[in-house]
PDB file of C-alpha atoms and ligand atoms in Angstrom:
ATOM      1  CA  UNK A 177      50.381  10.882   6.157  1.00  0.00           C
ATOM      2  CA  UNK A 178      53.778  10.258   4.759  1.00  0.00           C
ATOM      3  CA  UNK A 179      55.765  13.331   2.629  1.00  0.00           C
ATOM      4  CA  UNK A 180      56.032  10.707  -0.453  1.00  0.00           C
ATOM      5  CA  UNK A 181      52.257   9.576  -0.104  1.00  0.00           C
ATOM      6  CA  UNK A 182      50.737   9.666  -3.941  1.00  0.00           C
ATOM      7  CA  UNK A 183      48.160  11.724  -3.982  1.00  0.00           C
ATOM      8  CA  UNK A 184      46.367   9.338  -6.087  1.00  0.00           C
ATOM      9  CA  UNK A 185      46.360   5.381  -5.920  1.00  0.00           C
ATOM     10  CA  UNK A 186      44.738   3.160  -8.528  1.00  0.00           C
ATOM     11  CA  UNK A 187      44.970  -0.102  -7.077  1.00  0.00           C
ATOM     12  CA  UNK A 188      44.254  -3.208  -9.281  1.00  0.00           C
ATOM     13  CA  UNK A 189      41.089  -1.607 -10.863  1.00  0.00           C
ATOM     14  CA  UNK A 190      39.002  -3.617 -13.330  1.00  0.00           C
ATOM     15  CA  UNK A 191      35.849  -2.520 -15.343  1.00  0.00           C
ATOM     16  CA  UNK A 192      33.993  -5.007 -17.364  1.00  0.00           C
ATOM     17  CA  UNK A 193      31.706  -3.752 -19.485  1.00  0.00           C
ATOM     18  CA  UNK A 194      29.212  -7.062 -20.328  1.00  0.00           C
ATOM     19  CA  UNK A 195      31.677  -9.072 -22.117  1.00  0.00           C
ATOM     20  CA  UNK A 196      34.540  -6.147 -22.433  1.00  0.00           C
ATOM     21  CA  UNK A 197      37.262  -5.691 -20.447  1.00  0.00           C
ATOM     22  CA  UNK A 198      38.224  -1.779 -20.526  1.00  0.00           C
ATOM     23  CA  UNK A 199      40.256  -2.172 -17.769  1.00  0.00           C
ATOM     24  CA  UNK A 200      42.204  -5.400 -16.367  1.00  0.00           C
ATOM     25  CA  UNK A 201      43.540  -4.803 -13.018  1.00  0.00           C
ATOM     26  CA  UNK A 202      45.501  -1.629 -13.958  1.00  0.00           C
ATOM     27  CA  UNK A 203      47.520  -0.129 -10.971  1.00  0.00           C
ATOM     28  CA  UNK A 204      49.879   3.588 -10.941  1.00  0.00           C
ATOM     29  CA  UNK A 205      50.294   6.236  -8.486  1.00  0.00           C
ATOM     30  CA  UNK A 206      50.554   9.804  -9.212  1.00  0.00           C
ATOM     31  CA  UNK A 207      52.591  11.952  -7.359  1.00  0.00           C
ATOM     32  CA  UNK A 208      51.846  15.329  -6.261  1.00  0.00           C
ATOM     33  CA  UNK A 209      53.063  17.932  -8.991  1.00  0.00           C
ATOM     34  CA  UNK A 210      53.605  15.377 -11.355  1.00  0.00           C
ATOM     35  CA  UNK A 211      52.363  15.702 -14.938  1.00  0.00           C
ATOM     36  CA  UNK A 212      51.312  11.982 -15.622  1.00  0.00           C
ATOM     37  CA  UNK A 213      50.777  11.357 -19.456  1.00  0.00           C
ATOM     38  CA  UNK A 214      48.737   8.611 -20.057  1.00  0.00           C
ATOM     39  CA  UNK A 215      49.186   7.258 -24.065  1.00  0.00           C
ATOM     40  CA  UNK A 216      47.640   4.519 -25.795  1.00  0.00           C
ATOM     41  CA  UNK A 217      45.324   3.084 -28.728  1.00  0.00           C
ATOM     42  CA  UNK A 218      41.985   4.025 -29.590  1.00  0.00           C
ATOM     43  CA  UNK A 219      39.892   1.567 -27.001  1.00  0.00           C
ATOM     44  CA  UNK A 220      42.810   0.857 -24.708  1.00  0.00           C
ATOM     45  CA  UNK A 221      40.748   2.021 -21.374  1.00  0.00           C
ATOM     46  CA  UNK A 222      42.028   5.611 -21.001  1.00  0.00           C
ATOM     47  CA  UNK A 223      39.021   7.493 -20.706  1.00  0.00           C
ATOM     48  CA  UNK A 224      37.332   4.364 -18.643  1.00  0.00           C
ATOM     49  CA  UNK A 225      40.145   4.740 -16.177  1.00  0.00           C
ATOM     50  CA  UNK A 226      39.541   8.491 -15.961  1.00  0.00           C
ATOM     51  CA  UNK A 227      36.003   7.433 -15.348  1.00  0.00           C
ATOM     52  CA  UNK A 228      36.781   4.927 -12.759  1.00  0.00           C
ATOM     53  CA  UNK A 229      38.936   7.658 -10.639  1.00  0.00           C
ATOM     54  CA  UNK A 230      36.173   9.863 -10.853  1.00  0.00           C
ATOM     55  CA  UNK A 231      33.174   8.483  -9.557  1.00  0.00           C
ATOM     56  CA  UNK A 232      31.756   8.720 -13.616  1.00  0.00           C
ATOM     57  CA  UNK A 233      31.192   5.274 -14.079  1.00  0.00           C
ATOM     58  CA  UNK A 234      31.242   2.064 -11.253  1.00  0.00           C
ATOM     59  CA  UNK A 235      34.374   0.113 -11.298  1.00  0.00           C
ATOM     60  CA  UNK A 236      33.746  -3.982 -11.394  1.00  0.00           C
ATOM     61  CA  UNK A 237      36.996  -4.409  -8.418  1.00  0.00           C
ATOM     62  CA  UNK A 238      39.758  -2.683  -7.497  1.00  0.00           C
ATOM     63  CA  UNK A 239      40.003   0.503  -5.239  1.00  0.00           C
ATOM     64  CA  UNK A 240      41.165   4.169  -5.604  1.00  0.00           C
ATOM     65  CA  UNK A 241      42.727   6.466  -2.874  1.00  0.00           C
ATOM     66  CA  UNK A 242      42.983  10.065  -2.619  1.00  0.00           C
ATOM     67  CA  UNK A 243      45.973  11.517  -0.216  1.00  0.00           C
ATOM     68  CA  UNK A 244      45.497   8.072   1.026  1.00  0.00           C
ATOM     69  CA  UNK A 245      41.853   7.906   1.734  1.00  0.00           C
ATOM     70  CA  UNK A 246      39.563   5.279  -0.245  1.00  0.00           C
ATOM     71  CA  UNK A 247      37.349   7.220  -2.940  1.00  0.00           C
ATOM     72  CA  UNK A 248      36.377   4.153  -4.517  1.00  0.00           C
ATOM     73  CA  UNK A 249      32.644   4.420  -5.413  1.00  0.00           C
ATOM     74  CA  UNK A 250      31.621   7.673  -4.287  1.00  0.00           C
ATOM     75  CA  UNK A 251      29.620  10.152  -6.724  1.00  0.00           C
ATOM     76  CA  UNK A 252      31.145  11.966  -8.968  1.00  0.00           C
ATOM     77  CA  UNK A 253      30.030  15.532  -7.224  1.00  0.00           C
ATOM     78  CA  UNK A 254      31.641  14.186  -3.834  1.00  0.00           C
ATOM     79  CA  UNK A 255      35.085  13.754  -5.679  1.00  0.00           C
ATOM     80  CA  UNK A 256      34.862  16.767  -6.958  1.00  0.00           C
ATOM     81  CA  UNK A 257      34.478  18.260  -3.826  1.00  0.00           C
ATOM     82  CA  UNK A 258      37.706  16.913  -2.414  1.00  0.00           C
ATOM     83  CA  UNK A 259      39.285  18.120  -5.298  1.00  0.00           C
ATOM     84  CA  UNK A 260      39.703  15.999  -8.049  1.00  0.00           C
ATOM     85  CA  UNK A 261      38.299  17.223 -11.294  1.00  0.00           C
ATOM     86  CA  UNK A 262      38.187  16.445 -14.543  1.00  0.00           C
ATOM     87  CA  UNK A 263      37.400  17.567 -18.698  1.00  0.00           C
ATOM     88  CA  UNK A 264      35.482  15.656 -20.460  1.00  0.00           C
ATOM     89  CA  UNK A 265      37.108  13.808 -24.164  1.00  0.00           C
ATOM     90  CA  UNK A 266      33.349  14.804 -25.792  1.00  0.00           C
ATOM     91  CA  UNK A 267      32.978  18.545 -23.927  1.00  0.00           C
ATOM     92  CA  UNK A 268      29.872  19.112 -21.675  1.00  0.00           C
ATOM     93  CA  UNK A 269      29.422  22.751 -21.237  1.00  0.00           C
ATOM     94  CA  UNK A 270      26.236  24.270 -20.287  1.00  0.00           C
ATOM     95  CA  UNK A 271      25.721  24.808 -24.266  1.00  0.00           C
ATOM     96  CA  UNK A 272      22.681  27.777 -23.630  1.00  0.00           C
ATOM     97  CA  UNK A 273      24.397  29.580 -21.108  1.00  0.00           C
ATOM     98  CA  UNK A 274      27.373  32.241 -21.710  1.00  0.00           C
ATOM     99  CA  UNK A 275      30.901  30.910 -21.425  1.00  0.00           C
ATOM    100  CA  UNK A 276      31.531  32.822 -17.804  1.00  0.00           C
ATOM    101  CA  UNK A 277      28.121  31.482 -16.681  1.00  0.00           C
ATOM    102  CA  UNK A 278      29.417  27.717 -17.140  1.00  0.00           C
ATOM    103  CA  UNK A 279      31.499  28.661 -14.224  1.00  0.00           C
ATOM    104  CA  UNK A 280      28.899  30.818 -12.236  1.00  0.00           C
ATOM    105  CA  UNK A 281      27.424  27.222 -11.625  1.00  0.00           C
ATOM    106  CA  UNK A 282      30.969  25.312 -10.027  1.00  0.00           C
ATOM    107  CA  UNK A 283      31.242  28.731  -8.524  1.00  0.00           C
ATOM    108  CA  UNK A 284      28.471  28.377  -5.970  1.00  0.00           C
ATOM    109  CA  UNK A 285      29.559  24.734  -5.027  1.00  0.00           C
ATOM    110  CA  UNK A 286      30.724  24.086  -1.514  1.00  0.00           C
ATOM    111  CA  UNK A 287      34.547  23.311  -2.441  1.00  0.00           C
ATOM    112  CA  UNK A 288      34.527  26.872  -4.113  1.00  0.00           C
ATOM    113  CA  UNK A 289      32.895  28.220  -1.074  1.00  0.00           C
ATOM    114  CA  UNK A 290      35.137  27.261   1.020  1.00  0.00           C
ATOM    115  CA  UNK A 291      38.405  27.603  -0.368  1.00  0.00           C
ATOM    116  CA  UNK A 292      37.458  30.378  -1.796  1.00  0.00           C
ATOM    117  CA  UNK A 293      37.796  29.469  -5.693  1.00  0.00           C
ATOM    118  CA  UNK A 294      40.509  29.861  -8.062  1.00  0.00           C
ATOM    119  CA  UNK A 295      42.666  31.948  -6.570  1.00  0.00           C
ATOM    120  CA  UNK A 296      41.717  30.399  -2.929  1.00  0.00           C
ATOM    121  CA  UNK A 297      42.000  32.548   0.232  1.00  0.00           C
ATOM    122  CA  UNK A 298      39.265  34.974   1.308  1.00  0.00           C
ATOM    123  CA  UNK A 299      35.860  35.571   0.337  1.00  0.00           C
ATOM    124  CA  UNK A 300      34.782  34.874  -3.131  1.00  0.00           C
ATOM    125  CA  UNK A 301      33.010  38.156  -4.205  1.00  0.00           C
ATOM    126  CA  UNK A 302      30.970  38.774  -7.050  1.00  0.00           C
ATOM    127  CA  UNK A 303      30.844  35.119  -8.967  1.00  0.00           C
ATOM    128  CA  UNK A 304      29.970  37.051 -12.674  1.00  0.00           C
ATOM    129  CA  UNK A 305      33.579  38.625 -12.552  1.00  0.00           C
ATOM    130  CA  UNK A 306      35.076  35.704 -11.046  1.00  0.00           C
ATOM    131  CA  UNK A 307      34.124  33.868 -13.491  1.00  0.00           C
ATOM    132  CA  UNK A 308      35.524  36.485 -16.615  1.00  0.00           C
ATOM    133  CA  UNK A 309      38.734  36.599 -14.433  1.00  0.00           C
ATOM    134  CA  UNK A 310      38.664  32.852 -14.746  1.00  0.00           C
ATOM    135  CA  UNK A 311      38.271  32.725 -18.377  1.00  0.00           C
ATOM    136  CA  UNK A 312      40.977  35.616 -19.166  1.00  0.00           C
ATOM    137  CA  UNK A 313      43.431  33.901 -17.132  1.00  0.00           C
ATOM    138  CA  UNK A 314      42.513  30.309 -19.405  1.00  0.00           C
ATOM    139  CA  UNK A 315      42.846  32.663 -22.247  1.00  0.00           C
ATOM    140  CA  UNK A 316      39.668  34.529 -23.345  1.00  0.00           C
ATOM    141  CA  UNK A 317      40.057  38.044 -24.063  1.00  0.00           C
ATOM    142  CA  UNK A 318      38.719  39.752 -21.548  1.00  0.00           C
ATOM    143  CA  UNK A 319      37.163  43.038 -23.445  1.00  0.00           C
ATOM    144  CA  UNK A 320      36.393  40.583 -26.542  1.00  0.00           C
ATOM    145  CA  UNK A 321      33.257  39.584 -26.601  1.00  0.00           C
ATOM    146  CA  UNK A 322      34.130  36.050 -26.432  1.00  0.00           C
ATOM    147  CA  UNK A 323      33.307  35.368 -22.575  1.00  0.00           C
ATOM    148  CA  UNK A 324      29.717  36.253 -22.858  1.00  0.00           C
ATOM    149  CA  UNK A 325      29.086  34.562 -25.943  1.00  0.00           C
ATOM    150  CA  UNK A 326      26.763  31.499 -25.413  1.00  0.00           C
ATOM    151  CA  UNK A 327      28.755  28.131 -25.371  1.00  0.00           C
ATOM    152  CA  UNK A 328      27.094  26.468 -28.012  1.00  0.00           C
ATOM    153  CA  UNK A 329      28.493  29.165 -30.611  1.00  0.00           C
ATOM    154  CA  UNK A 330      32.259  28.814 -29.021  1.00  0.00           C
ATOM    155  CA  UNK A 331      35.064  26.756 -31.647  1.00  0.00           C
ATOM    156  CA  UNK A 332      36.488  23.802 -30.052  1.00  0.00           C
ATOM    157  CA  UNK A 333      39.585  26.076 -28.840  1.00  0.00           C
ATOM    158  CA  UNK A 334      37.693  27.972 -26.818  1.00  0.00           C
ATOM    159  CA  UNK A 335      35.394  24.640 -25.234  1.00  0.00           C
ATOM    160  CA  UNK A 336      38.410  22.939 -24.412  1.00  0.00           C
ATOM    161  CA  UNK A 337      39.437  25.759 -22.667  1.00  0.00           C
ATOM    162  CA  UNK A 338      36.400  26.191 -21.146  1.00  0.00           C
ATOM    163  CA  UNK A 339      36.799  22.506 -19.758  1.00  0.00           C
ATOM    164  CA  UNK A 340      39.770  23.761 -18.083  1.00  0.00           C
ATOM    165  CA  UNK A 341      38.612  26.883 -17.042  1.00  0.00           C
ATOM    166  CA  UNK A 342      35.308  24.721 -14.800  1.00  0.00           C
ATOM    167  CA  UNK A 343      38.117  22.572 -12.987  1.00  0.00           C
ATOM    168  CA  UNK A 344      39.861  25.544 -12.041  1.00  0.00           C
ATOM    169  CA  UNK A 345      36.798  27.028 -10.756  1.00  0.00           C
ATOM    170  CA  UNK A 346      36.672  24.454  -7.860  1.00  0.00           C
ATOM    171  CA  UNK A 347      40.417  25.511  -6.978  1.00  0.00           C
ATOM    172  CA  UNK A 348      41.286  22.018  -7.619  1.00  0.00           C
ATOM    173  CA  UNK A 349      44.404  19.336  -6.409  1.00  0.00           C
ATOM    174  CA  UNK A 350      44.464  17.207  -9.130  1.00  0.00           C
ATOM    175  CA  UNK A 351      43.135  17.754 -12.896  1.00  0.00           C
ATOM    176  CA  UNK A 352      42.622  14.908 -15.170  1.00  0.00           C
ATOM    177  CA  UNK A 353      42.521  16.061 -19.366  1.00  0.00           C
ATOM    178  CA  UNK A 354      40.789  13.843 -21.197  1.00  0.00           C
ATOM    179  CA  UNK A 355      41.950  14.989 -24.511  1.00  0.00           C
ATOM    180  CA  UNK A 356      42.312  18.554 -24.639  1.00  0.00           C
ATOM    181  CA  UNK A 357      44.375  19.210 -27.323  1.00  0.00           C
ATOM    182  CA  UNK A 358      42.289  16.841 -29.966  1.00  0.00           C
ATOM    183  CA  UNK A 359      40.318  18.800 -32.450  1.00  0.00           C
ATOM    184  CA  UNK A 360      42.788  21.868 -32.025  1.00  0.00           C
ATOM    185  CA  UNK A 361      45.046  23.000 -34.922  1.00  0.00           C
ATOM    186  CA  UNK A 362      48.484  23.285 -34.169  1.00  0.00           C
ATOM    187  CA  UNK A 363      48.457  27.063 -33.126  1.00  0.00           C
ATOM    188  CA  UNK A 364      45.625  26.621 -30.642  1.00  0.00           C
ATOM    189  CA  UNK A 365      47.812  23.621 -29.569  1.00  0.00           C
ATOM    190  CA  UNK A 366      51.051  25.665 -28.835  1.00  0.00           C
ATOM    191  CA  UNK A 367      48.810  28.043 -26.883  1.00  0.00           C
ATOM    192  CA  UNK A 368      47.713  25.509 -24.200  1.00  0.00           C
ATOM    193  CA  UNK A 369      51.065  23.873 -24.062  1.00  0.00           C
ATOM    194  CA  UNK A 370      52.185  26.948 -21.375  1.00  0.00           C
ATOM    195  CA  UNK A 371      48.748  26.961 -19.976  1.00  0.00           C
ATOM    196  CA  UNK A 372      49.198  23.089 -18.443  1.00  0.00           C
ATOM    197  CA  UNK A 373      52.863  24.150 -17.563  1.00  0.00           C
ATOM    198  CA  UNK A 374      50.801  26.957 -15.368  1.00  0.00           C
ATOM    199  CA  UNK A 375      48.899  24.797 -13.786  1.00  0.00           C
ATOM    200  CA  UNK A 376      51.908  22.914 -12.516  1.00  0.00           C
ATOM    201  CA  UNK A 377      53.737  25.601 -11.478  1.00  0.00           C
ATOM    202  CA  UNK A 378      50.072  26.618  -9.064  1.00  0.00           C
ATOM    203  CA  UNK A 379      50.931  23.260  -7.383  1.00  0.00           C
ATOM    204  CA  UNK A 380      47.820  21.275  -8.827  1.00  0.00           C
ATOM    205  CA  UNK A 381      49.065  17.884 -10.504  1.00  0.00           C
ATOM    206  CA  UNK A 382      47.633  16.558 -13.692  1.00  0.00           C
ATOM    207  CA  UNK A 383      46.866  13.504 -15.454  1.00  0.00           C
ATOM    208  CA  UNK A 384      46.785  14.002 -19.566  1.00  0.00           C
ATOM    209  CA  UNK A 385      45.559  11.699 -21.542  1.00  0.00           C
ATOM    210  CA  UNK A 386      46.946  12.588 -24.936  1.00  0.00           C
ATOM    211  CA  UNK A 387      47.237  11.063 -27.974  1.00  0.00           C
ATOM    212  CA  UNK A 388      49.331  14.569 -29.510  1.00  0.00           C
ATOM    213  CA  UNK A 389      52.533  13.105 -28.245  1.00  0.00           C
ATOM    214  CA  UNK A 390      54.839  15.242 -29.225  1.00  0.00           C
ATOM    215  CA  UNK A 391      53.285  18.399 -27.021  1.00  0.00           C
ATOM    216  CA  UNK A 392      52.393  15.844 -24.017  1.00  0.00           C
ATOM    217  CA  UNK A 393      55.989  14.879 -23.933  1.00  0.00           C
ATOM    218  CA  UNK A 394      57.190  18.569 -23.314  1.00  0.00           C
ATOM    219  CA  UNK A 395      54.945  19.068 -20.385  1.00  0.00           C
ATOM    220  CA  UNK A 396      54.446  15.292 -18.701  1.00  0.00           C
ATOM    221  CA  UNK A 397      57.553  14.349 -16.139  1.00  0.00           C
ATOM    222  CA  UNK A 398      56.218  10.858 -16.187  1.00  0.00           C
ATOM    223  CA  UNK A 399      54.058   8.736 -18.968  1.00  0.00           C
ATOM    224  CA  UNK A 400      51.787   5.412 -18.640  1.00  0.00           C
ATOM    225  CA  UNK A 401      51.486   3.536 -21.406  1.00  0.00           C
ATOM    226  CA  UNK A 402      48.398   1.277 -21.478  1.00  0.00           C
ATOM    227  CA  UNK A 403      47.236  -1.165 -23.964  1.00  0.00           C
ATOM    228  CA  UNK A 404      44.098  -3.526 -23.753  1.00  0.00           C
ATOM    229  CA  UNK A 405      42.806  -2.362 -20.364  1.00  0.00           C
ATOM    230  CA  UNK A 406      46.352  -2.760 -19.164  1.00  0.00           C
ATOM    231  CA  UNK A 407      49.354  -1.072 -17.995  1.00  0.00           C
ATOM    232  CA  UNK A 408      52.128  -1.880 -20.641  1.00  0.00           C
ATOM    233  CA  UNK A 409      55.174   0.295 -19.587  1.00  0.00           C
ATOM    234  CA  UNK A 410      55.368   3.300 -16.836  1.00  0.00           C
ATOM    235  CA  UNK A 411      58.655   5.795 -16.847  1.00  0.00           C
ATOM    236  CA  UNK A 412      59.589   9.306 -17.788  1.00  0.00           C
ATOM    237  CA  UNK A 413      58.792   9.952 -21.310  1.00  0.00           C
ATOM    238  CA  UNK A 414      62.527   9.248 -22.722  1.00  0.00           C
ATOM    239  CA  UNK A 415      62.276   5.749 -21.335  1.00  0.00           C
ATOM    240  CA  UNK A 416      59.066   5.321 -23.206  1.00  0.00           C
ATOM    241  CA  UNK A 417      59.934   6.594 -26.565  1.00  0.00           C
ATOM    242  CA  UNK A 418      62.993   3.818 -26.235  1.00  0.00           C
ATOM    243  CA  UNK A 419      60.884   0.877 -25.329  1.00  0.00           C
ATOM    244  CA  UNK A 420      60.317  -1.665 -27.423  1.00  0.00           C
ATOM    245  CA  UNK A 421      57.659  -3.035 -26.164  1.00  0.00           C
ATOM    246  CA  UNK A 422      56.107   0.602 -26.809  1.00  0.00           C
ATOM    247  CA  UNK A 423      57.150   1.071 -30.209  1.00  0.00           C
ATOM    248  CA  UNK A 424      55.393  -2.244 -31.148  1.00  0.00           C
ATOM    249  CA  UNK A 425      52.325  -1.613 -29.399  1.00  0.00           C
ATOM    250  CA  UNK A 426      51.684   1.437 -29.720  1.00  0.00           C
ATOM    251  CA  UNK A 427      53.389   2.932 -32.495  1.00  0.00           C
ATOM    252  CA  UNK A 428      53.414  -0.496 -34.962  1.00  0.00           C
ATOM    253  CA  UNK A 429      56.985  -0.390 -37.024  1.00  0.00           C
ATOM    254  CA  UNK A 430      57.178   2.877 -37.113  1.00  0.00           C
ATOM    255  CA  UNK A 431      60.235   4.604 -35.600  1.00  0.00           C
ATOM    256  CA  UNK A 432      58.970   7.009 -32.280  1.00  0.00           C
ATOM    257  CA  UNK A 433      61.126   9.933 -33.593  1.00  0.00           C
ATOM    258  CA  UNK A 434      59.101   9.712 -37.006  1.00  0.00           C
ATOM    259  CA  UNK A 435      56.193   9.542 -34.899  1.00  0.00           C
ATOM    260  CA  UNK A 436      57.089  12.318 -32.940  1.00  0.00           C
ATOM    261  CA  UNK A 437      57.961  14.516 -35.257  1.00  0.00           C
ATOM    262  CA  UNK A 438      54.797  14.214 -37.101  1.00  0.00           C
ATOM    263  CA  UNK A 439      52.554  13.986 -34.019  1.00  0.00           C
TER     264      UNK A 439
HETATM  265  N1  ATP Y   4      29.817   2.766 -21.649  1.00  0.00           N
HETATM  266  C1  ATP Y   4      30.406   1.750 -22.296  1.00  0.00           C
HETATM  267  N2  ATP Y   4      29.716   0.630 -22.634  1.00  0.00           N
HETATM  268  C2  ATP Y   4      30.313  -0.397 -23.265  1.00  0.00           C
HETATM  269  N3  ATP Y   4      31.612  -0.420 -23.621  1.00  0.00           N
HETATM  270  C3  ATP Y   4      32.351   0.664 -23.319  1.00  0.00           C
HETATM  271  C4  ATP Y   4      31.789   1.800 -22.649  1.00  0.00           C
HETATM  272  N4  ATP Y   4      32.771   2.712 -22.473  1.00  0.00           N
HETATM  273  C5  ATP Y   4      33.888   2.185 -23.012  1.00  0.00           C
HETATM  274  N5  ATP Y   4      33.631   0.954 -23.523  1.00  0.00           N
HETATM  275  C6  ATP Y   4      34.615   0.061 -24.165  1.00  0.00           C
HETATM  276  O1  ATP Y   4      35.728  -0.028 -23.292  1.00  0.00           O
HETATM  277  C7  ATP Y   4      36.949   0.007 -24.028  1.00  0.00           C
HETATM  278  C8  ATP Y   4      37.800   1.147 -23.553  1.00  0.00           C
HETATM  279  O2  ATP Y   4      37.188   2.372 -23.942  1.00  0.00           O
HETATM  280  P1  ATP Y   4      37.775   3.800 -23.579  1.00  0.00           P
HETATM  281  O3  ATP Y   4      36.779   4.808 -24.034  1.00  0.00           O
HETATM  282  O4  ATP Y   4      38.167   3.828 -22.160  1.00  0.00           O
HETATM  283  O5  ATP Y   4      39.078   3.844 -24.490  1.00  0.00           O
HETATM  284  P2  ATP Y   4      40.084   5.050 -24.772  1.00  0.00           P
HETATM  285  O6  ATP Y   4      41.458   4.532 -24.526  1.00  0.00           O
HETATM  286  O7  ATP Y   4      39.664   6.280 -24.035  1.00  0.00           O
HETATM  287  O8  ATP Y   4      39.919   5.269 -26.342  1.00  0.00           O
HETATM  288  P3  ATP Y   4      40.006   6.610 -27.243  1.00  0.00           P
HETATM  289  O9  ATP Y   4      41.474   6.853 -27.472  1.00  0.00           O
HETATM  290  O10 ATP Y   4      39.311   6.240 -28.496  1.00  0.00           O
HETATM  291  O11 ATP Y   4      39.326   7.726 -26.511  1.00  0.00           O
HETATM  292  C9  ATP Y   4      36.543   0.063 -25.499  1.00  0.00           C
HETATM  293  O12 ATP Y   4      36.523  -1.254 -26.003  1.00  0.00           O
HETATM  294  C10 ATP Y   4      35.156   0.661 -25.459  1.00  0.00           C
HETATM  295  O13 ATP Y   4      34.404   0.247 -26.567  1.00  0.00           O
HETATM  296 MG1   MG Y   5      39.044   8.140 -24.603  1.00  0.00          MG
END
């Protein structure tokens, strides 16, 4: 394998879905350690690309290659296992199960087995503490009583979080965030900013999709813009905010800095 390999490749991947095209032969790389933003309109294909990488839903054509071997088409759970993991836009926790027992479950899956989860290295232990540890490194307070409350009763701060906290369970490579700061005020928003700058610096690389773009553009080193199932523009995110092609798009008349400053 070559040093400047991507670790991911989506390679001309289309999804029709009956008569819609989510995705028209879109095509990026992401690099390992990157933080690739991925922007765009309501119904532009973000999540459906997230899908397609994943295994979540069946892409029509196209192909997509982890560290350079095809993953096109395999289940979700067998991705997972090779270490690509994701959050869900609309959060799936185990709602009638305690917040640390969410991760109990990714806990006693083979990639956490044998990597040894999280942390990685050595024998897992007891998965009940790993599992707190988890969640007070992700930012639940550990002597609160906020890890053992049952998910269902958690705010959306917490959930999104708790998304997080079930990648990071399998020790993952790569992360895709479908929309974890939506539904967060801004505190809750500053909070997770460092938290995704953590997860860089512990060598995993993520994909965002973000429509917050002021806080995506402090953490992503490169952004994809995409527009009717399409890739419009690709570059780091000052090239992006002085496209034009972007600012029409995506942004309409307005000026980006306006944008920006009241993302
Ligand atoms: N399961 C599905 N069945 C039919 N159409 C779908 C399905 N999933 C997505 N679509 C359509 O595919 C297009 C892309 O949807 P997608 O959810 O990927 O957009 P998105 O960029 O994530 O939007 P948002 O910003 O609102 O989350 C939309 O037109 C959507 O209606
Ligand atoms: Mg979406």
């Amino acid at each position: 394998m070559s040093e400047d390999q991507p670790i991911l490749q989506v390679k001309e991947v289309t999804k029709a879905f009956g008569g819609i095209l989510a995705l028209n032969r879109i095509s990026f790389d992401v690099h390992e350690g990157d933080v690739l933003g991925i922007i765009g309109p309501n119904g532009s294909g973000k999540t459906t690309v997230v899908n397609c990488i994943t295994g979540f839903i069946k892409m029509s054509s196209g192909k997509v290659y982890f560290r350079g071997k095809d993953i096109s088409g395999k289940p979700p759970h067998k991705i997972a296992d090779m270490g690509v993991t994701r959050t869900f836009q609309i959060m799936r926790p185990y709602y009638s199960l305690p917040a640390y027992k969410n991760l109990v479950i990714p806990l006693f899956s083979p990639r956490a087995k044998r990597t040894g989860g999280w942390r990685g290295g050595g024998k897992l232990g007891d998965r009940n503490t790993v599992g707190i540890d988890i969640l007070e490194e992700i930012g639940f307070e550990r002597d609160s009583y906020v890890p053992y409350k049952t998910a269902s009763t958690l705010p959306t701060g917490y959930l999104k979080r708790l998304e997080l906290a079930r990648c990071l369970a399998l020790k993952p490579e790569v992360i895709l965030c479908d929309e974890v700061f939506s539904g967060l005020s801004m505190s809750e928003i500053a909070s997770m900013v460092p938290l995704i700058e953590r997860l860089q610096m512990d060598g995993i690389t993520v994909v965002m999709i973000e429509h917050r773009l002021r806080e995506l553009f402090r953490v992503a080193n490169r952004v994809l813009v995409m527009n009717f199932g399409e890739k419009l523009i690709e570059g780091t995110p000052d090239e992006v905010m002085a496209n034009e092609k972007v600012k029409e798009a995506y942004f309409g008349s307005e000026d980006v800095e306006e944008v920006m400053t009241h993302a």
